[in-house]
Amino acid sequence: MKIVVPVKRVVDANVKVRLRSDGSGVDTDNVKMAMNPFDEIAMEEAARLKEAGLASEIVAVSIGPDTCQEVLRAALAMGADRALLIQAEAELEPLTIAKLLRAIVAREQPQLVICGKQSTDGDANQTGQMLAGLLGWPQATFASKLEIAAGSATVTREIDGGLEVVAVTLPAVVTTDLRLNSPRYTTLPNIMKAKKKPLDKVTVGELGVEIRPRLATLRLAEPPVRSAGVMVADVAELLAKLKNEAKVI
Amino acid sequence: MTALIIAEHDNVSLKSATANAIAAARRLGTEIHVLVAGCACSAAAEQAARQHGVDKVLMADARHYQGGVAENLAALIVSHARAYSHLLAAATTFGKNVLPRVAALLDVGQVSDIMDVLAPDTFVRPMFAGNVLATVRSDDPIKVITVRATAFEAVGQGGAAPIETIAPGPDLGLSRLLARELTHSARPELTEAKIVVSGGRGLQSGENFKLLETLADRLGAAIGASRAAVDSGFVPNDYQVGQTGKIVAPQLYIAVGISGAIQHLAGMKGSKVVVAINKDPEAPIFQVADYGLAADLFQAVPELISALGQ
Ligand SMILES: Cc1cc2nc3c(=O)[nH]c(=O)nc-3n(C[C@H](O)[C@H](O)[C@H](O)COP(=O)(O)OP(=O)(O)OC[C@H]3O[C@@H](n4cnc5c(N)ncnc54)[C@H](O)[C@@H]3O)c2cc1C
């Protein structure tokens, strides 16, 4: 079974982003970048399936400028066999990403695509579901457990009320939630090995996907800051404030 | 122009977030229809018909809509979508699961998690854990939207819209719901509660969360948690508040033993009053708290409980 894992390069989760002074976008100068944490979880899950003998090959795919090779090398160090960079300069919308991934699926013929449930920059939570829709495949989103058996996957999903278990036929798209696994730290030997693994490049044009933005961004703004209030000395003062000042209890 | 709201329900009753999605749709100035697809779901359809501002309810009743499986539901929605200018659902795990599939099948984009409606085609949505608010215009013929429930006050009841039964779509047989393990609690729903008491890694164990339960019961509050508390197994996953968990905006949010990471703040910054109890006076949570108490929670929380018990 071949697995495709899309990985995105995003601002590191520990960075509090700021807008450029002209409001044209998020300031990424000298900002630490990393693999989207949910994609790391996806990559880890694929690596474990391969180690368990359930997957034969893992192909990591990233879409963006040449700098995305960093996250592809990281995916290779985690256990991907090959990497593919779809070269694109502009920031693409989830629908376009899903169409590009569909083109990769047509070439690679995987049985499973494991995506992160959302990227921590756009926070859209769309790509996996869109890809599944375009392919006519089942989708198992927000996975916290994944079991593969002949021709099907059993997935535990994190939902608002708790958990649910679904069985989907393969091929399928699975999207990862936080508790699916804890991604491994890559070791130096694996990082060295990753440098020798194949990393191919393909352009959007070669995949025959038209880029047509559907959303126009009219304005970006930072939300009003919540200012710090007061420190209280003890529980009695806290309760007095909540009763008499804030009037919330 | 007409908007179609995809109702979230358990066949018997409507989830409250649907009433928030209807409220967002009312800001569009369109006619409003609600789709209730389920299995023996007429009670939910009747409740949808009572929501203020709803002009018509479409009910599709079939076994294969049991549990709201995305593949079958998306196929049904798509077959009716051409009659609509907008398709909306609440940005719950249900809405987030179904609507992007619908958008892709219609070859349109989706606007996720809207917090404001500026015009029928222009919306405000959060990015980067809520640290950037983007005003976006959708140029698609059908606008597919998920709605942040806390940003729109739920519509009330008292309407009497007609219910039209529609033919179910196909059962695609792609996925099957095997089991659901729902967390049962007598406390208010986390996303609807007026008061939320949340615990973090500082609680140290699931056993210690009993302290917060007692506090929550004294206040009539719901219980939430940070990711660290959920990951450590102190509480179930559906307690997680944050960028990648639930968004809450109660009148009062009490954060206990929570440091205040960006991802946690993203889920509770909209609360009216924030209280933080943390033994580290430098904890970032104090920067967003209206009232901060730098104290050991194992001392402060029992004191709070006994003071509230009087
Ligand atoms: C992709 C991604 C998504 C994430 N999504 C979320 C999300 O949705 N929600 C979320 O919450 N987090 C999320 N996180 C995790 C987030 O970054 C933090 O790691 C997490 O919120 C920390 O939880 P915490 O505050 O409970 O733990 P810690 O940061 O460890 O803080 C524990 C706090 O407890 C205090 N404390 C300890 N003992 C006591 C005591 N006896 N009395 C009083 N105070 C005490 C400490 O001073 C400390 O401030 C996400 C992270 C990533 C990378």
Coordinates of C-alpha atoms and ligand atoms in Angstrom, one line a residue:
Chain A
M1 CA 0.0 0.0 0.0
K2 CA 1.3 3.4 -1.0
I3 CA 0.6 6.4 1.2
V4 CA 0.8 10.1 0.1
V5 CA 1.3 12.6 2.9
P6 CA 1.0 16.3 2.0
V7 CA 3.2 18.6 4.2
K8 CA 3.0 22.3 4.5
R9 CA 5.6 24.8 5.6
V10 CA 4.1 27.2 8.1
V11 CA 5.1 29.7 10.8
D12 CA 6.3 27.8 13.8
A13 CA 3.5 27.2 16.3
N14 CA 5.4 29.0 19.1
V15 CA 5.6 32.2 17.2
K16 CA 3.0 34.9 17.8
V17 CA 2.6 36.4 14.3
R18 CA 2.5 40.1 13.5
L19 CA 1.2 41.8 10.4
R20 CA 3.6 43.8 8.2
S21 CA 3.3 47.5 8.9
D22 CA 1.4 48.1 5.6
G23 CA -1.1 45.3 6.5
S24 CA -0.3 43.4 3.3
G25 CA 0.4 40.1 5.1
V26 CA 2.0 38.4 8.0
D27 CA 5.6 39.3 8.7
T28 CA 7.6 36.2 8.0
D29 CA 11.1 37.9 7.9
N30 CA 13.3 36.2 10.3
V31 CA 10.4 34.2 11.7
K32 CA 11.0 30.5 12.5
M33 CA 9.2 28.2 10.0
A34 CA 8.3 24.5 10.5
M35 CA 6.3 21.7 9.2
N36 CA 2.6 22.2 10.1
P37 CA 2.2 20.2 13.3
F38 CA -0.8 18.2 12.1
D39 CA 1.2 17.2 9.0
E40 CA 4.0 16.0 11.3
I41 CA 1.4 13.7 12.9
A42 CA 0.3 12.5 9.5
M43 CA 3.9 11.8 8.5
E44 CA 4.5 9.9 11.8
E45 CA 1.4 7.8 11.3
A46 CA 2.5 6.9 7.8
A47 CA 6.0 5.9 9.1
R48 CA 4.4 3.7 11.7
L49 CA 2.2 2.0 9.1
K50 CA 5.3 1.3 7.1
E51 CA 7.3 0.0 10.1
A52 CA 4.3 -2.3 10.9
G53 CA 4.6 -3.7 7.4
L54 CA 1.2 -2.2 6.3
A55 CA 2.6 0.3 3.9
S56 CA 5.1 -0.2 1.1
E57 CA 6.0 3.3 0.2
I58 CA 5.5 6.9 1.5
V59 CA 5.5 9.9 -0.8
A60 CA 5.6 13.3 0.9
V61 CA 4.3 16.2 -1.1
S62 CA 4.6 19.9 -0.5
I63 CA 3.3 22.8 -2.5
G64 CA 4.9 26.2 -2.5
P65 CA 8.3 27.9 -3.2
D66 CA 11.7 26.2 -3.1
T67 CA 12.0 26.8 0.7
C68 CA 9.4 24.0 1.1
Q69 CA 12.2 21.6 0.4
E70 CA 13.1 22.0 4.1
V71 CA 9.8 20.4 5.2
L72 CA 10.2 17.7 2.6
R73 CA 13.6 16.9 3.9
A74 CA 12.2 16.7 7.4
A75 CA 9.5 14.3 6.1
L76 CA 12.2 12.2 4.4
A77 CA 14.1 12.1 7.7
M78 CA 10.9 10.9 9.5
G79 CA 10.5 8.0 7.0
A80 CA 9.2 9.1 3.7
D81 CA 10.8 7.3 0.8
R82 CA 10.4 10.0 -1.8
A83 CA 9.4 13.7 -1.9
L84 CA 7.7 15.8 -4.4
L85 CA 7.7 19.6 -4.5
I86 CA 4.9 21.2 -6.5
Q87 CA 6.5 24.6 -7.3
A88 CA 4.1 27.5 -6.7
E89 CA 5.0 31.1 -5.7
A90 CA 1.6 32.4 -4.7
E91 CA -0.3 31.4 -1.6
L92 CA -2.9 28.9 -2.9
E93 CA -6.4 28.3 -1.6
P94 CA -7.4 24.9 -0.2
L95 CA -9.5 24.1 -3.3
T96 CA -6.5 24.6 -5.6
I97 CA -4.3 22.6 -3.2
A98 CA -6.9 19.8 -3.3
K99 CA -6.9 19.8 -7.1
L100 CA -3.1 19.7 -7.2
L101 CA -3.1 16.7 -4.8
R102 CA -5.8 15.0 -6.9
A103 CA -3.4 15.3 -9.8
I104 CA -0.6 13.7 -7.7
V105 CA -3.0 10.9 -6.6
A106 CA -3.8 10.2 -10.3
R107 CA 0.0 9.8 -10.9
E108 CA 0.9 7.9 -7.7
Q109 CA -2.2 5.8 -7.2
P110 CA -1.9 5.6 -3.4
Q111 CA -4.4 3.7 -1.2
L112 CA -4.3 6.2 1.5
V113 CA -3.7 10.0 1.8
I114 CA -3.1 11.2 5.3
C115 CA -3.5 15.0 5.7
G116 CA -3.3 17.2 8.7
K117 CA -6.8 18.3 9.8
Q118 CA -5.8 22.0 9.5
S119 CA -2.8 24.1 8.9
T120 CA -2.0 26.4 11.8
D121 CA -1.6 29.5 9.5
G122 CA -4.8 29.5 7.5
D123 CA -6.8 27.5 10.0
A124 CA -9.2 26.6 7.2
N125 CA -9.7 22.8 7.9
Q126 CA -10.7 22.1 4.3
T127 CA -8.0 20.4 2.2
G128 CA -8.5 16.7 3.2
Q129 CA -12.3 16.9 2.9
M130 CA -12.0 18.7 -0.5
L131 CA -9.5 16.1 -1.8
A132 CA -11.8 13.2 -0.8
G133 CA -14.7 14.9 -2.5
L134 CA -12.9 15.5 -5.7
L135 CA -11.7 11.9 -5.8
G136 CA -15.1 10.5 -4.7
W137 CA -13.2 8.7 -1.9
P138 CA -14.4 8.3 1.7
Q139 CA -13.0 10.6 4.3
A140 CA -12.2 10.0 8.0
T141 CA -11.4 13.4 9.5
F142 CA -10.0 14.3 12.9
A143 CA -8.5 10.9 13.5
S144 CA -7.2 9.9 16.9
K145 CA -6.7 6.2 16.0
L146 CA -6.2 4.5 12.7
E147 CA -6.3 0.7 12.0
I148 CA -5.8 -0.7 8.5
A149 CA -7.2 -4.1 7.4
A150 CA -7.8 -5.6 4.0
G151 CA -9.4 -3.0 1.9
S152 CA -10.6 -0.8 4.7
A153 CA -9.6 1.5 7.5
T154 CA -11.2 1.8 10.9
V155 CA -10.8 5.3 12.3
T156 CA -11.6 6.7 15.7
R157 CA -12.6 10.4 15.2
E158 CA -12.6 13.2 17.7
I159 CA -16.0 14.9 17.5
D160 CA -17.6 17.7 19.6
G161 CA -19.5 15.3 21.8
G162 CA -16.7 12.7 22.3
L163 CA -15.4 10.0 19.9
E164 CA -16.9 8.1 17.1
V165 CA -15.6 5.1 15.1
V166 CA -16.1 4.8 11.4
A167 CA -15.1 2.2 8.9
V168 CA -14.1 3.5 5.4
T169 CA -13.3 1.6 2.3
L170 CA -9.9 2.1 0.8
P171 CA -8.7 4.2 -1.0
A172 CA -9.5 6.9 1.5
V173 CA -8.4 10.3 2.9
V174 CA -7.7 10.5 6.6
T175 CA -7.0 13.7 8.4
T176 CA -5.1 13.8 11.7
D177 CA -6.1 15.2 15.1
L178 CA -3.6 15.9 17.9
R179 CA -3.9 12.7 19.7
L180 CA -3.3 10.3 16.8
N181 CA 0.4 10.0 17.9
S182 CA 3.4 11.9 19.1
P183 CA 5.8 12.6 16.2
R184 CA 9.3 11.3 16.6
Y185 CA 12.4 13.4 16.9
T186 CA 14.5 12.8 13.8
T187 CA 18.0 11.5 14.4
L188 CA 21.2 12.7 12.8
P189 CA 21.7 9.5 10.8
N190 CA 18.2 9.8 9.5
I191 CA 18.7 13.4 8.6
M192 CA 21.8 12.4 6.7
K193 CA 20.0 9.6 4.9
A194 CA 17.2 12.0 4.0
K195 CA 19.7 14.1 2.0
K196 CA 20.2 11.2 -0.4
K197 CA 16.6 10.3 -0.9
P198 CA 14.9 11.5 -4.1
L199 CA 13.2 14.9 -4.1
D200 CA 11.5 15.7 -7.5
K201 CA 10.0 18.9 -8.6
V202 CA 7.0 19.5 -10.8
T203 CA 5.2 22.7 -11.8
V204 CA 1.6 23.6 -11.4
G205 CA 1.4 23.9 -15.2
E206 CA 2.7 20.3 -15.7
L207 CA -0.1 19.0 -13.5
G208 CA -2.7 20.8 -15.6
V209 CA -4.3 22.6 -12.7
E210 CA -5.7 26.0 -13.3
I211 CA -5.1 28.5 -10.5
R212 CA -8.2 30.6 -10.0
P213 CA -8.6 32.3 -6.7
R214 CA -12.1 32.3 -5.3
L215 CA -11.5 34.6 -2.4
A216 CA -10.3 38.1 -2.5
T217 CA -8.6 39.3 0.7
L218 CA -9.7 42.8 1.2
R219 CA -8.1 43.5 4.6
L220 CA -6.0 41.9 7.2
A221 CA -6.1 43.2 10.8
E222 CA -4.9 42.3 14.2
P223 CA -7.7 41.7 16.7
P224 CA -8.2 44.2 19.5
V225 CA -5.8 43.3 22.3
R226 CA -7.3 42.1 25.6
S227 CA -5.6 44.2 28.1
A228 CA -4.4 42.7 31.4
G229 CA -6.6 43.5 34.3
V230 CA -5.6 43.5 38.0
M231 CA -3.9 41.0 40.3
V232 CA -6.0 40.2 43.3
A233 CA -4.4 39.4 46.7
D234 CA -6.6 36.4 47.7
V235 CA -9.7 34.4 47.1
A236 CA -11.9 36.9 49.1
E237 CA -10.9 39.8 46.9
L238 CA -11.4 37.8 43.8
L239 CA -14.9 36.9 44.8
A240 CA -15.7 40.4 45.8
K241 CA -14.6 41.7 42.4
L242 CA -16.6 39.1 40.5
K243 CA -19.7 39.9 42.5
N244 CA -19.5 43.7 42.8
E245 CA -17.4 44.9 39.9
A246 CA -17.8 42.4 37.1
K247 CA -21.2 41.2 38.3
V248 CA -20.7 37.7 36.7
I249 CA -21.5 35.6 39.7
Chain B
M1 CA -31.3 34.8 -3.0
T2 CA -31.8 32.0 -0.6
A3 CA -29.5 30.5 2.0
L4 CA -29.5 26.8 3.0
I5 CA -28.4 26.0 6.5
I6 CA -27.3 22.4 7.1
A7 CA -28.8 21.5 10.4
E8 CA -26.9 19.6 13.0
H9 CA -29.0 17.3 15.2
D10 CA -29.4 13.9 16.7
N11 CA -32.7 13.3 15.0
V12 CA -34.6 14.3 18.2
S13 CA -33.3 17.8 18.7
L14 CA -31.4 20.4 17.0
K15 CA -27.9 21.3 18.2
S16 CA -27.8 24.8 19.5
A17 CA -25.0 25.9 17.1
T18 CA -27.5 25.6 14.3
A19 CA -29.4 28.5 15.8
N20 CA -26.2 30.5 15.7
A21 CA -25.7 29.6 12.0
I22 CA -29.2 30.7 11.3
A23 CA -28.4 34.0 13.0
A24 CA -25.4 34.5 10.7
A25 CA -27.6 33.7 7.7
R26 CA -30.2 36.3 8.8
R27 CA -27.4 38.9 8.4
L28 CA -27.2 38.0 4.6
G29 CA -30.7 39.4 4.0
T30 CA -31.7 36.3 2.1
E31 CA -34.6 33.9 2.4
I32 CA -33.6 31.0 4.8
H33 CA -34.1 27.3 4.3
V34 CA -32.9 24.6 6.7
L35 CA -32.0 21.1 5.6
V36 CA -32.6 18.4 8.2
A37 CA -31.2 15.1 6.9
G38 CA -31.4 12.2 9.3
C39 CA -33.1 9.0 10.2
A40 CA -36.5 9.3 11.9
C41 CA -35.7 13.0 12.2
S42 CA -39.1 14.7 12.2
A43 CA -38.8 16.0 15.8
A44 CA -35.5 17.7 14.8
A45 CA -37.2 19.1 11.6
E46 CA -40.1 20.5 13.7
Q47 CA -37.7 22.2 16.0
A48 CA -35.9 23.7 13.0
A49 CA -39.2 25.0 11.7
R50 CA -39.7 26.9 15.0
Q51 CA -36.5 28.8 14.7
H52 CA -36.9 32.5 14.1
G53 CA -36.2 33.6 10.5
V54 CA -36.5 30.2 8.9
D55 CA -38.8 30.2 5.8
K56 CA -38.8 26.5 5.0
V57 CA -37.4 23.3 6.3
L58 CA -36.4 20.5 3.9
M59 CA -36.4 17.1 5.5
A60 CA -34.6 14.0 4.0
D61 CA -35.3 10.9 6.1
A62 CA -33.4 7.8 5.4
R63 CA -31.3 5.2 7.2
H64 CA -28.1 6.3 5.5
Y65 CA -28.3 9.7 7.0
Q66 CA -28.1 8.2 10.5
G67 CA -25.1 9.8 12.2
G68 CA -24.6 12.5 9.6
V69 CA -22.0 10.6 7.6
A70 CA -20.2 13.2 5.3
E71 CA -20.2 11.3 2.0
N72 CA -23.9 10.7 1.8
L73 CA -24.8 14.0 3.2
A74 CA -22.6 15.9 0.8
A75 CA -24.1 14.2 -2.2
L76 CA -27.6 15.2 -1.0
I77 CA -26.6 18.8 -0.4
V78 CA -24.9 19.1 -3.7
S79 CA -28.0 17.8 -5.6
H80 CA -30.0 20.7 -4.1
A81 CA -27.3 23.4 -4.0
R82 CA -27.9 25.0 -7.4
A83 CA -31.1 26.6 -6.0
Y84 CA -29.1 28.5 -3.3
S85 CA -26.8 31.5 -3.1
H86 CA -25.3 30.4 0.2
L87 CA -24.8 27.1 2.1
L88 CA -24.0 27.4 5.8
A89 CA -23.3 25.2 8.7
A90 CA -21.9 25.9 12.2
A91 CA -18.1 25.4 12.4
T92 CA -18.5 22.4 14.7
T93 CA -16.8 19.1 13.9
F94 CA -19.9 18.2 12.0
G95 CA -19.9 21.3 9.8
K96 CA -16.1 21.2 9.3
N97 CA -16.4 17.6 8.2
V98 CA -19.2 18.0 5.7
L99 CA -19.0 21.4 4.1
P100 CA -15.6 21.4 2.5
R101 CA -16.5 18.2 0.6
V102 CA -19.7 20.0 -0.6
A103 CA -17.6 23.0 -1.7
A104 CA -15.2 20.8 -3.7
L105 CA -18.0 18.9 -5.4
L106 CA -19.5 22.3 -6.4
D107 CA -16.1 23.6 -7.5
V108 CA -16.3 26.5 -5.2
G109 CA -14.2 27.7 -2.3
Q110 CA -15.2 27.8 1.4
V111 CA -15.0 30.6 3.9
S112 CA -14.2 28.9 7.2
D113 CA -15.3 30.0 10.7
I114 CA -16.8 33.4 9.9
M115 CA -17.0 35.9 12.8
D116 CA -18.8 38.7 11.0
V117 CA -20.9 39.3 7.9
L118 CA -20.1 42.6 6.2
A119 CA -22.1 42.0 3.0
P120 CA -23.7 39.0 1.4
D121 CA -20.3 38.2 -0.2
T122 CA -17.9 39.7 2.4
F123 CA -17.0 38.1 5.7
V124 CA -14.4 38.3 8.5
R125 CA -12.6 35.1 9.5
P126 CA -9.7 34.3 11.8
M127 CA -6.3 33.0 10.8
F128 CA -3.1 32.2 12.8
A129 CA -4.9 31.1 15.9
G130 CA -7.1 34.3 15.8
N131 CA -4.1 36.6 15.7
V132 CA -5.0 37.8 12.3
L133 CA -8.6 38.7 11.2
A134 CA -9.0 38.6 7.4
T135 CA -11.8 40.4 5.6
V136 CA -12.5 38.2 2.5
R137 CA -14.9 38.5 -0.4
S138 CA -16.1 35.3 -2.1
D139 CA -16.5 35.6 -5.8
D140 CA -18.1 32.1 -6.2
P141 CA -21.7 31.8 -7.4
I142 CA -22.5 29.7 -4.3
K143 CA -20.9 30.8 -1.1
V144 CA -20.1 27.9 1.2
I145 CA -19.5 29.1 4.8
T146 CA -18.9 27.7 8.2
V147 CA -20.0 29.9 11.1
R148 CA -18.2 30.5 14.4
A149 CA -21.2 30.0 16.8
T150 CA -19.9 32.3 19.5
A151 CA -19.8 35.2 17.1
F152 CA -23.6 35.3 16.4
E153 CA -26.2 35.3 19.1
A154 CA -28.6 32.3 18.5
V155 CA -32.0 33.1 17.1
G156 CA -35.0 32.3 19.3
Q157 CA -38.0 30.1 18.7
G158 CA -41.5 31.0 17.8
G159 CA -41.5 30.6 14.1
A160 CA -43.7 28.1 12.2
A161 CA -42.0 27.4 8.8
P162 CA -43.5 24.7 6.6
I163 CA -41.6 21.3 6.4
E164 CA -41.2 19.8 3.0
T165 CA -40.1 16.2 2.7
I166 CA -37.5 15.7 0.0
A167 CA -36.4 12.5 -1.6
P168 CA -33.2 11.1 -0.1
G169 CA -30.1 10.9 -2.2
P170 CA -28.1 7.7 -2.8
D171 CA -26.3 5.6 -0.2
L172 CA -22.8 5.7 -1.5
G173 CA -21.6 3.0 0.9
L174 CA -18.2 4.6 1.3
S175 CA -18.2 4.8 5.1
R176 CA -20.1 3.4 8.0
L177 CA -20.5 4.6 11.5
L178 CA -19.6 1.8 13.9
A179 CA -19.9 3.4 17.3
R180 CA -20.1 6.6 19.1
E181 CA -18.8 7.2 22.6
L182 CA -20.3 10.4 23.8
T183 CA -19.2 12.1 27.0
H184 CA -22.2 12.4 29.3
S185 CA -22.4 15.2 31.7
A186 CA -25.2 16.8 33.7
R187 CA -23.3 20.1 33.4
P188 CA -24.1 22.7 30.8
E189 CA -22.6 22.3 27.3
L190 CA -19.1 23.8 27.1
T191 CA -19.8 26.0 24.1
E192 CA -23.1 27.3 25.6
A193 CA -22.3 27.8 29.3
K194 CA -22.4 31.2 30.9
I195 CA -19.5 30.2 33.1
V196 CA -16.6 27.9 32.2
V197 CA -14.0 26.5 34.6
S198 CA -11.0 25.2 32.7
G199 CA -8.0 23.2 34.0
G200 CA -4.6 22.6 32.6
R201 CA -1.4 20.6 33.2
G202 CA -1.2 22.3 36.7
L203 CA -4.0 20.0 37.9
Q204 CA -1.5 17.1 37.6
S205 CA -4.1 14.3 37.3
G206 CA -7.7 13.4 36.3
E207 CA -8.4 12.7 40.0
N208 CA -7.5 16.4 40.8
F209 CA -10.0 17.5 38.2
K210 CA -12.7 16.6 40.8
L211 CA -11.7 19.9 42.5
L212 CA -12.8 21.7 39.4
E213 CA -15.9 19.7 39.1
T214 CA -17.0 20.8 42.6
L215 CA -16.1 24.4 41.8
A216 CA -18.1 24.1 38.5
D217 CA -21.1 22.7 40.3
R218 CA -21.1 25.6 42.8
L219 CA -21.1 28.0 39.9
G220 CA -23.4 26.1 37.5
A221 CA -20.4 26.1 35.1
A222 CA -19.2 23.8 32.3
I223 CA -15.7 22.3 32.4
G224 CA -13.0 22.9 29.8
A225 CA -9.3 22.0 29.6
S226 CA -6.1 22.8 27.8
R227 CA -4.6 20.5 25.3
A228 CA -2.0 19.4 27.8
A229 CA -4.7 18.3 30.2
V230 CA -6.4 16.3 27.5
D231 CA -3.2 14.8 26.1
S232 CA -2.3 13.7 29.6
G233 CA -5.6 11.9 29.8
F234 CA -7.0 13.9 32.7
V235 CA -10.2 14.6 30.8
P236 CA -11.8 13.5 27.5
N237 CA -10.8 15.1 24.2
D238 CA -14.1 17.1 23.8
Y239 CA -13.1 19.3 26.8
Q240 CA -10.2 20.9 24.8
V241 CA -10.6 24.7 24.3
G242 CA -8.4 26.4 21.7
Q243 CA -7.3 27.0 18.2
T244 CA -7.8 23.3 17.3
G245 CA -10.4 22.5 19.9
K246 CA -13.6 24.3 20.9
I247 CA -14.2 28.1 20.8
V248 CA -15.9 29.4 23.9
A249 CA -17.1 32.9 24.9
P250 CA -18.8 32.7 28.2
Q251 CA -19.6 35.5 30.6
L252 CA -16.9 34.2 32.9
Y253 CA -13.9 32.0 32.1
I254 CA -11.8 30.7 34.9
A255 CA -8.4 29.3 33.8
V256 CA -6.8 27.1 36.5
G257 CA -3.3 25.9 36.1
I258 CA -3.2 26.9 32.5
S259 CA -0.1 28.8 31.2
G260 CA -1.9 30.7 28.4
A261 CA -0.3 29.4 25.1
I262 CA -1.3 31.2 21.9
Q263 CA -3.3 28.1 20.9
H264 CA -5.3 28.1 24.1
L265 CA -6.0 31.8 24.1
A266 CA -7.4 31.4 20.6
G267 CA -10.3 29.5 22.1
M268 CA -11.3 31.7 25.0
K269 CA -10.2 35.3 24.2
G270 CA -13.8 36.2 23.4
S271 CA -14.9 35.5 27.0
K272 CA -16.4 38.6 28.7
V273 CA -14.5 38.2 32.0
V274 CA -11.4 36.1 32.4
V275 CA -10.0 34.9 35.7
A276 CA -6.6 33.2 35.9
I277 CA -5.3 31.2 38.9
N278 CA -1.7 30.2 38.4
K279 CA 1.2 29.9 40.8
D280 CA 3.6 31.4 38.3
P281 CA 3.1 35.2 38.4
E282 CA 4.8 35.5 35.0
A283 CA 2.4 33.1 33.3
P284 CA 1.2 34.6 30.0
I285 CA -2.4 33.9 30.9
F286 CA -2.3 36.9 33.3
Q287 CA -1.8 39.1 30.2
V288 CA -5.4 38.4 29.1
A289 CA -7.0 38.0 32.5
D290 CA -9.2 40.6 34.0
Y291 CA -8.5 39.2 37.5
G292 CA -5.4 37.3 38.2
L293 CA -4.6 35.3 41.3
A294 CA -1.0 34.2 41.7
A295 CA -1.5 31.2 44.0
D296 CA -1.2 27.5 44.3
L297 CA -4.4 26.1 42.9
F298 CA -4.6 23.4 45.5
Q299 CA -5.0 26.0 48.1
A300 CA -7.0 28.6 46.1
V301 CA -9.6 26.3 44.6
P302 CA -10.7 24.7 47.8
E303 CA -10.9 28.2 49.4
L304 CA -13.1 29.3 46.5
I305 CA -15.3 26.3 46.8
S306 CA -15.9 26.8 50.5
A307 CA -16.5 30.6 50.1
L308 CA -19.1 29.9 47.4
G309 CA -20.7 27.2 49.6
Q310 CA -21.6 29.8 52.2
Ligands
LIG1 C1 -0.8 22.3 16.5 C2 -1.1 22.7 17.9 C3 -2.4 22.9 18.3 C4 -2.7 23.1 19.6 N1 -4.0 23.3 20.0 C5 -4.3 23.6 21.3 C6 -5.6 23.9 21.7 O1 -6.6 23.9 20.9 N2 -5.8 24.2 23.0 C7 -4.8 24.3 23.9 O2 -5.1 24.5 25.1 N3 -3.6 24.0 23.6 C8 -3.3 23.7 22.3 N4 -2.0 23.5 21.9 C9 -0.9 23.3 23.0 C10 -0.4 24.6 23.5 O3 0.6 25.1 22.7 C11 0.1 24.4 25.0 O4 1.1 23.4 25.0 C12 -1.0 24.0 26.0 O5 -2.1 24.9 25.9 C13 -0.4 24.0 27.4 O6 -1.4 23.6 28.3 P1 -1.3 24.0 29.8 O7 -1.3 25.5 29.9 O8 -2.3 23.3 30.6 O9 0.2 23.5 30.3 P2 1.5 24.2 30.6 O10 1.9 25.2 29.6 O11 2.5 23.2 31.1 O12 1.1 25.1 31.9 C14 0.7 24.6 33.1 C15 0.6 25.8 34.0 O13 0.1 25.4 35.3 C16 0.7 26.2 36.3 N5 0.7 25.4 37.5 C17 1.4 24.2 37.8 N6 1.1 23.8 39.0 C18 0.3 24.7 39.6 C19 -0.3 24.8 40.9 N7 -0.2 23.9 41.8 N8 -1.1 25.9 41.1 C20 -1.3 26.8 40.1 N9 -0.7 26.8 38.9 C21 0.0 25.7 38.6 C22 2.1 26.4 35.8 O14 2.7 27.6 36.3 C23 1.9 26.6 34.3 O15 1.6 28.0 33.9 C24 -1.6 23.2 20.6 C25 -0.3 23.1 20.2 C26 0.0 22.8 18.9 C27 1.4 22.7 18.5

